[in-house]
CSV table of C-alpha atoms in Angstrom, one decimal:
chain,number,residue,atom,x,y,z
A,9,UNK,CA,-52.7,-14.9,42.3
A,10,UNK,CA,-55.4,-16.0,45.0
A,11,UNK,CA,-56.4,-13.7,47.8
A,12,UNK,CA,-55.4,-15.0,51.3
A,13,UNK,CA,-57.8,-14.9,54.3
A,14,UNK,CA,-57.3,-11.9,56.6
A,15,UNK,CA,-56.3,-13.1,60.1
A,16,UNK,CA,-57.3,-10.9,63.1
A,17,UNK,CA,-54.7,-10.3,66.0
A,18,UNK,CA,-55.3,-12.3,69.2
A,19,UNK,CA,-56.2,-9.3,71.2
A,20,UNK,CA,-59.1,-8.5,68.9
A,21,UNK,CA,-60.8,-11.9,69.4
A,22,UNK,CA,-63.9,-12.2,71.5
A,23,UNK,CA,-63.0,-15.4,73.4
A,24,UNK,CA,-59.8,-13.8,74.6
A,25,UNK,CA,-61.5,-11.0,76.3
A,26,UNK,CA,-64.1,-13.4,77.7
A,27,UNK,CA,-61.3,-15.5,79.2
A,28,UNK,CA,-59.6,-12.4,80.6
A,29,UNK,CA,-62.8,-11.3,82.3
A,30,UNK,CA,-63.4,-14.7,83.8
A,31,UNK,CA,-59.9,-14.9,85.2
A,32,UNK,CA,-60.1,-11.5,86.6
A,33,UNK,CA,-63.3,-12.4,88.4
A,34,UNK,CA,-61.7,-15.6,89.8
A,35,UNK,CA,-58.5,-13.7,90.9
A,36,UNK,CA,-60.4,-11.2,92.9
A,37,UNK,CA,-62.7,-13.8,94.4
A,38,UNK,CA,-61.8,-14.2,98.1
A,39,UNK,CA,-63.0,-17.8,98.2
A,40,UNK,CA,-60.1,-19.1,96.1
A,41,UNK,CA,-56.6,-19.7,97.5
A,42,UNK,CA,-53.3,-18.1,96.3
A,43,UNK,CA,-52.1,-21.3,94.5
A,44,UNK,CA,-55.3,-21.6,92.5
A,45,UNK,CA,-54.9,-18.0,91.5
A,46,UNK,CA,-51.3,-18.6,90.3
A,47,UNK,CA,-52.4,-21.7,88.3
A,48,UNK,CA,-55.2,-19.7,86.7
A,49,UNK,CA,-52.7,-16.9,85.8
A,50,UNK,CA,-50.2,-19.4,84.3
A,51,UNK,CA,-53.0,-21.0,82.2
A,52,UNK,CA,-54.1,-17.6,80.9
A,53,UNK,CA,-50.5,-16.7,79.9
A,54,UNK,CA,-50.0,-20.1,78.1
A,55,UNK,CA,-53.3,-19.7,76.3
A,56,UNK,CA,-52.4,-16.2,75.1
A,57,UNK,CA,-48.8,-17.3,74.0
A,58,UNK,CA,-50.2,-20.3,72.1
A,59,UNK,CA,-52.7,-18.1,70.3
A,60,UNK,CA,-50.0,-15.6,69.4
A,61,UNK,CA,-47.8,-18.4,68.0
A,62,UNK,CA,-50.7,-19.9,66.0
A,63,UNK,CA,-51.4,-16.5,64.6
A,64,UNK,CA,-47.8,-15.9,63.6
A,65,UNK,CA,-47.6,-19.3,62.0
A,66,UNK,CA,-50.7,-18.6,60.0
A,67,UNK,CA,-49.3,-15.3,58.8
A,68,UNK,CA,-46.0,-17.1,57.9
A,69,UNK,CA,-47.8,-19.8,56.0
A,70,UNK,CA,-49.9,-17.3,54.2
A,71,UNK,CA,-46.7,-15.4,53.3
A,72,UNK,CA,-45.0,-18.6,52.1
A,73,UNK,CA,-48.1,-19.5,50.0
A,74,UNK,CA,-48.0,-16.0,48.4
A,75,UNK,CA,-44.2,-16.4,47.7
A,76,UNK,CA,-44.7,-19.9,46.3
A,77,UNK,CA,-47.5,-18.6,44.0
A,78,UNK,CA,-45.3,-15.8,42.8
A,79,UNK,CA,-42.4,-18.2,42.2
A,80,UNK,CA,-44.7,-20.5,40.2
A,81,UNK,CA,-45.9,-17.6,38.1
A,82,UNK,CA,-42.4,-16.4,37.6
A,83,UNK,CA,-41.2,-19.9,36.7
A,84,UNK,CA,-44.0,-20.3,34.2
A,85,UNK,CA,-43.1,-16.9,32.6
A,86,UNK,CA,-39.3,-17.4,32.9
A,87,UNK,CA,-38.9,-19.5,29.7
A,88,UNK,CA,-40.7,-16.9,27.7
A,89,UNK,CA,-38.6,-14.2,29.3
A,90,UNK,CA,-35.4,-16.2,28.8
A,91,UNK,CA,-36.4,-16.8,25.2
A,92,UNK,CA,-37.1,-13.2,24.6
A,93,UNK,CA,-33.8,-12.2,26.2
A,94,UNK,CA,-31.9,-14.9,24.2
A,95,UNK,CA,-33.5,-13.7,21.0
A,96,UNK,CA,-32.7,-10.2,21.9
A,97,UNK,CA,-29.1,-11.1,22.6
A,98,UNK,CA,-28.9,-13.1,19.4
A,99,UNK,CA,-30.3,-10.3,17.4
A,100,UNK,CA,-27.9,-7.8,19.1
A,101,UNK,CA,-24.9,-10.1,18.4
A,102,UNK,CA,-25.9,-10.6,14.8
A,103,UNK,CA,-26.5,-6.8,14.4
A,104,UNK,CA,-23.0,-6.1,16.0
A,105,UNK,CA,-21.4,-8.7,13.7
A,106,UNK,CA,-23.1,-7.2,10.6
A,107,UNK,CA,-22.1,-3.8,11.7
A,108,UNK,CA,-18.5,-5.0,12.1
A,109,UNK,CA,-18.5,-6.6,8.7
A,110,UNK,CA,-20.0,-3.5,7.1
A,111,UNK,CA,-17.4,-1.4,8.9
A,112,UNK,CA,-14.6,-3.6,7.7
A,113,UNK,CA,-15.9,-3.6,4.1
A,114,UNK,CA,-16.3,0.2,4.2
A,115,UNK,CA,-12.7,0.6,5.4
A,116,UNK,CA,-11.5,-1.6,2.6
A,117,UNK,CA,-13.6,0.4,0.1
A,118,UNK,CA,-12.2,3.6,1.5
A,119,UNK,CA,-8.6,2.3,1.3
A,120,UNK,CA,-9.2,1.2,-2.3
A,121,UNK,CA,-10.8,4.5,-3.2
A,122,UNK,CA,-8.0,6.4,-1.5
A,123,UNK,CA,-5.3,4.4,-3.4
A,124,UNK,CA,-7.2,5.0,-6.6
A,125,UNK,CA,-7.4,8.7,-6.0
A,126,UNK,CA,-3.7,8.8,-5.0
A,127,UNK,CA,-2.8,6.8,-8.1
A,128,UNK,CA,-4.8,9.2,-10.3
A,129,UNK,CA,-3.2,12.1,-8.6
A,130,UNK,CA,0.3,10.8,-9.1
A,131,UNK,CA,-0.5,10.0,-12.7
A,132,UNK,CA,-1.8,13.5,-13.2
A,133,UNK,CA,1.2,15.0,-11.5
A,134,UNK,CA,3.5,12.9,-13.6
A,135,UNK,CA,1.7,13.9,-16.8
A,136,UNK,CA,2.0,17.5,-15.8
A,137,UNK,CA,5.7,17.1,-15.1
A,138,UNK,CA,6.2,15.4,-18.5
A,139,UNK,CA,4.3,18.1,-20.3
A,140,UNK,CA,6.3,20.8,-18.5
A,141,UNK,CA,9.6,18.9,-19.3
A,142,UNK,CA,8.5,18.5,-23.0
A,143,UNK,CA,7.5,22.1,-23.2
A,144,UNK,CA,10.9,23.2,-21.7
A,145,UNK,CA,12.7,20.8,-24.1
A,146,UNK,CA,10.9,22.3,-27.1
A,147,UNK,CA,11.7,25.8,-25.8
A,148,UNK,CA,15.4,24.8,-25.4
A,149,UNK,CA,15.5,23.2,-28.9
A,150,UNK,CA,14.0,26.5,-30.4
A,151,UNK,CA,16.8,28.4,-28.6
A,152,UNK,CA,19.6,26.0,-29.7
A,153,UNK,CA,18.4,26.2,-33.3
A,154,UNK,CA,18.4,30.0,-33.4
A,155,UNK,CA,20.8,31.4,-30.7
A,156,UNK,CA,24.1,33.1,-31.4
A,157,UNK,CA,26.8,30.4,-31.2
A,158,UNK,CA,29.6,32.9,-31.2
A,159,UNK,CA,28.9,33.8,-27.6
A,160,UNK,CA,30.2,30.3,-26.6
A,161,UNK,CA,33.4,30.4,-28.7
A,162,UNK,CA,36.3,29.8,-26.4
A,163,UNK,CA,39.7,28.1,-26.0
A,164,UNK,CA,40.1,25.0,-23.9
A,165,UNK,CA,43.0,24.5,-21.5
A,166,UNK,CA,45.1,21.5,-22.4
A,167,UNK,CA,43.5,21.2,-25.9
A,168,UNK,CA,45.7,22.6,-28.7
A,169,UNK,CA,43.4,24.3,-31.2
A,170,UNK,CA,44.3,25.6,-34.6
A,171,UNK,CA,44.2,29.2,-35.7
A,172,UNK,CA,40.6,30.5,-35.7
A,173,UNK,CA,39.4,27.3,-34.1
A,174,UNK,CA,37.2,27.7,-31.1
A,175,UNK,CA,35.2,25.3,-28.9
A,176,UNK,CA,31.5,25.8,-28.9
A,177,UNK,CA,30.3,22.9,-26.8
A,178,UNK,CA,31.8,20.5,-24.3
A,179,UNK,CA,30.2,17.3,-23.0
A,180,UNK,CA,31.5,15.9,-19.7
A,181,UNK,CA,29.9,12.5,-20.2
A,182,UNK,CA,31.8,9.4,-21.2
A,183,UNK,CA,31.2,9.3,-24.9
A,184,UNK,CA,32.2,6.2,-26.9
A,185,UNK,CA,33.7,6.4,-30.4
A,186,UNK,CA,32.8,3.2,-32.4
A,187,UNK,CA,33.7,2.1,-35.9
A,188,UNK,CA,32.8,-0.7,-38.2
A,189,UNK,CA,35.4,-3.5,-38.2
A,190,UNK,CA,35.4,-6.3,-40.8
A,191,UNK,CA,35.9,-9.7,-39.3
A,192,UNK,CA,36.7,-13.0,-41.1
A,193,UNK,CA,35.4,-16.4,-40.3
A,194,UNK,CA,36.7,-19.6,-41.9
A,195,UNK,CA,34.1,-22.3,-42.6
A,196,UNK,CA,34.5,-25.8,-43.9
A,197,UNK,CA,32.2,-27.4,-46.4
A,198,UNK,CA,32.0,-31.2,-47.2
A,199,UNK,CA,29.9,-32.8,-49.9
A,200,UNK,CA,28.7,-36.4,-50.1
A,201,UNK,CA,31.6,-38.7,-49.0
A,202,UNK,CA,32.3,-42.4,-48.9
A,203,UNK,CA,35.0,-44.6,-47.3
A,204,UNK,CA,36.6,-47.6,-49.0
A,205,UNK,CA,38.7,-50.0,-47.1
A,206,UNK,CA,41.9,-50.9,-49.1
A,207,UNK,CA,44.2,-52.7,-46.7
A,208,UNK,CA,44.8,-53.0,-43.0
A,209,UNK,CA,45.1,-49.5,-41.6
A,210,UNK,CA,44.5,-47.9,-45.0
A,211,UNK,CA,41.2,-46.3,-46.0
A,212,UNK,CA,40.3,-44.3,-49.0
A,213,UNK,CA,37.7,-41.5,-48.7
A,214,UNK,CA,35.7,-40.4,-51.7
A,215,UNK,CA,34.2,-36.9,-52.0
A,216,UNK,CA,35.5,-33.3,-51.8
A,217,UNK,CA,36.2,-31.0,-48.9
A,218,UNK,CA,36.6,-27.2,-49.4
A,219,UNK,CA,37.3,-24.3,-47.0
A,220,UNK,CA,36.0,-20.8,-47.5
A,221,UNK,CA,36.2,-17.5,-45.5
A,222,UNK,CA,33.2,-15.4,-44.7
A,223,UNK,CA,33.6,-11.7,-44.0
A,224,UNK,CA,31.2,-9.7,-41.8
A,225,UNK,CA,31.1,-6.3,-40.2
A,226,UNK,CA,30.5,-5.4,-36.6
A,227,UNK,CA,30.6,-2.2,-34.6
A,228,UNK,CA,33.6,-2.1,-32.3
A,229,UNK,CA,34.3,0.5,-29.6
A,230,UNK,CA,37.6,2.3,-30.4
A,231,UNK,CA,37.9,5.2,-27.9
A,232,UNK,CA,36.0,6.9,-25.2
A,233,UNK,CA,36.3,10.1,-23.3
A,234,UNK,CA,35.0,13.7,-22.8
A,235,UNK,CA,33.7,15.4,-26.0
A,236,UNK,CA,34.6,18.8,-27.3
A,237,UNK,CA,33.0,20.3,-30.4
A,238,UNK,CA,34.8,23.1,-32.3
A,239,UNK,CA,34.2,24.8,-35.5
A,240,UNK,CA,36.7,22.5,-37.2
A,241,UNK,CA,36.9,19.2,-35.3
A,242,UNK,CA,35.4,16.8,-32.8
A,243,UNK,CA,37.6,15.8,-29.9
A,244,UNK,CA,37.4,12.9,-27.6
A,245,UNK,CA,39.8,13.3,-24.7
A,246,UNK,CA,40.8,11.0,-21.8
A,247,UNK,CA,43.9,10.4,-19.7
A,248,UNK,CA,45.5,8.2,-22.3
A,249,UNK,CA,45.2,10.5,-25.3
A,250,UNK,CA,42.9,12.2,-27.9
A,251,UNK,CA,40.8,11.1,-30.8
A,252,UNK,CA,39.8,13.7,-33.4
A,253,UNK,CA,37.5,13.9,-36.4
A,254,UNK,CA,37.8,16.7,-39.0
A,255,UNK,CA,34.4,18.2,-39.7
A,256,UNK,CA,35.3,18.9,-43.4
A,257,UNK,CA,35.4,15.1,-44.1
A,258,UNK,CA,31.8,14.6,-42.9
A,259,UNK,CA,29.3,14.2,-45.8
A,260,UNK,CA,26.2,13.3,-43.8
A,261,UNK,CA,24.9,12.7,-40.3
A,262,UNK,CA,22.1,10.7,-38.7
A,263,UNK,CA,21.1,12.1,-35.3
A,264,UNK,CA,19.7,9.9,-32.5
A,265,UNK,CA,18.4,10.7,-29.0
A,266,UNK,CA,21.5,9.2,-27.4
A,267,UNK,CA,24.1,9.7,-30.1
A,268,UNK,CA,24.9,10.4,-33.7
A,269,UNK,CA,26.0,8.4,-36.8
A,270,UNK,CA,28.7,10.1,-39.0
A,271,UNK,CA,29.5,9.3,-42.6
A,272,UNK,CA,32.8,10.4,-44.1
A,273,UNK,CA,34.0,10.8,-47.7
A,274,UNK,CA,36.6,8.1,-47.0
A,275,UNK,CA,37.0,5.8,-44.2
A,276,UNK,CA,34.6,3.9,-42.0
A,277,UNK,CA,31.4,4.9,-40.4
A,278,UNK,CA,31.7,6.5,-37.0
A,279,UNK,CA,29.2,6.2,-34.1
A,280,UNK,CA,29.3,8.5,-31.1
A,281,UNK,CA,27.2,7.1,-28.3
A,282,UNK,CA,26.7,7.5,-24.5
A,283,UNK,CA,24.9,10.8,-24.4
A,284,UNK,CA,22.1,11.2,-21.9
A,285,UNK,CA,20.5,13.6,-24.4
A,286,UNK,CA,22.4,14.2,-27.7
A,287,UNK,CA,19.9,16.8,-29.0
A,288,UNK,CA,22.0,19.9,-28.2
A,289,UNK,CA,25.1,18.4,-29.7
A,290,UNK,CA,23.4,17.3,-32.9
A,291,UNK,CA,21.8,20.8,-33.4
A,292,UNK,CA,25.1,22.5,-32.8
A,293,UNK,CA,27.0,20.2,-35.1
A,294,UNK,CA,24.4,20.6,-37.8
A,295,UNK,CA,24.6,24.4,-37.5
A,296,UNK,CA,28.4,24.4,-37.5
A,297,UNK,CA,28.5,22.2,-40.6
A,298,UNK,CA,26.0,24.6,-42.3
A,299,UNK,CA,28.2,27.6,-41.1
A,300,UNK,CA,25.2,28.9,-39.1
A,301,UNK,CA,26.6,30.8,-36.1
A,302,UNK,CA,24.6,34.1,-36.1
A,303,UNK,CA,21.6,34.5,-33.8
A,304,UNK,CA,18.1,34.8,-35.3
A,305,UNK,CA,16.2,34.3,-32.1
A,306,UNK,CA,14.2,37.1,-30.6
A,307,UNK,CA,13.8,37.2,-26.8
């Protein structure tokens, strides 16, 4: 920025004081009239006011020049400043966007990690529960195989038992009694054939046609109801009646997790199904068939 010229006030100028001194001398001179004196005073006032206005205008012009110079400098520096501000804003926006993306990704990773941890935790809890259930089941099986069955011997209301016959186990589930049933199916067989036309409306067919019957076996549900196991029989009871199986006629058994397969000396194979867990019934039946009622289990 250029330095501006210093302007002195009007009252500090030499010619002003010279003019004032000359006018003062004329005013006090007795040879001049009153009108001349008034005109001289008016001229002095106008000269002083004009000088004041010119001084003010110079100050104003100098101030405008300074402002214009500053504006020019600012206008020259403004693009750089705007560019710096724009770059700064762009960098800030990009940084904020990157932070937002990173935050979103971190949240997704945290959720995935949280779900994985929860899944592993649930799997671990389920595994522990299964291990506890299996351990409890093994413990119960050990008890069922060795406990004293005579403590459960009782009579059942509404069920007519024989002398010295007692119920040792009752199953309230809907157990299905099924047996093998033999079914027949008729099939026709035709060999190579030929047709000979003899007369109008009469044809003769050569070849042979034979019919035969195929037999097959299928498991058919016979009865269902609540099950009672005694030391002599197996009962299935419902509102319509009772189905019984004498234990002395059983020659072998095949236990399953949800039922049992019974083979008799005579008659058809019997399937008892519908148990949620047939382990206890199978163990008790095996022990009763082996006449094993006394406890050998130590607490």
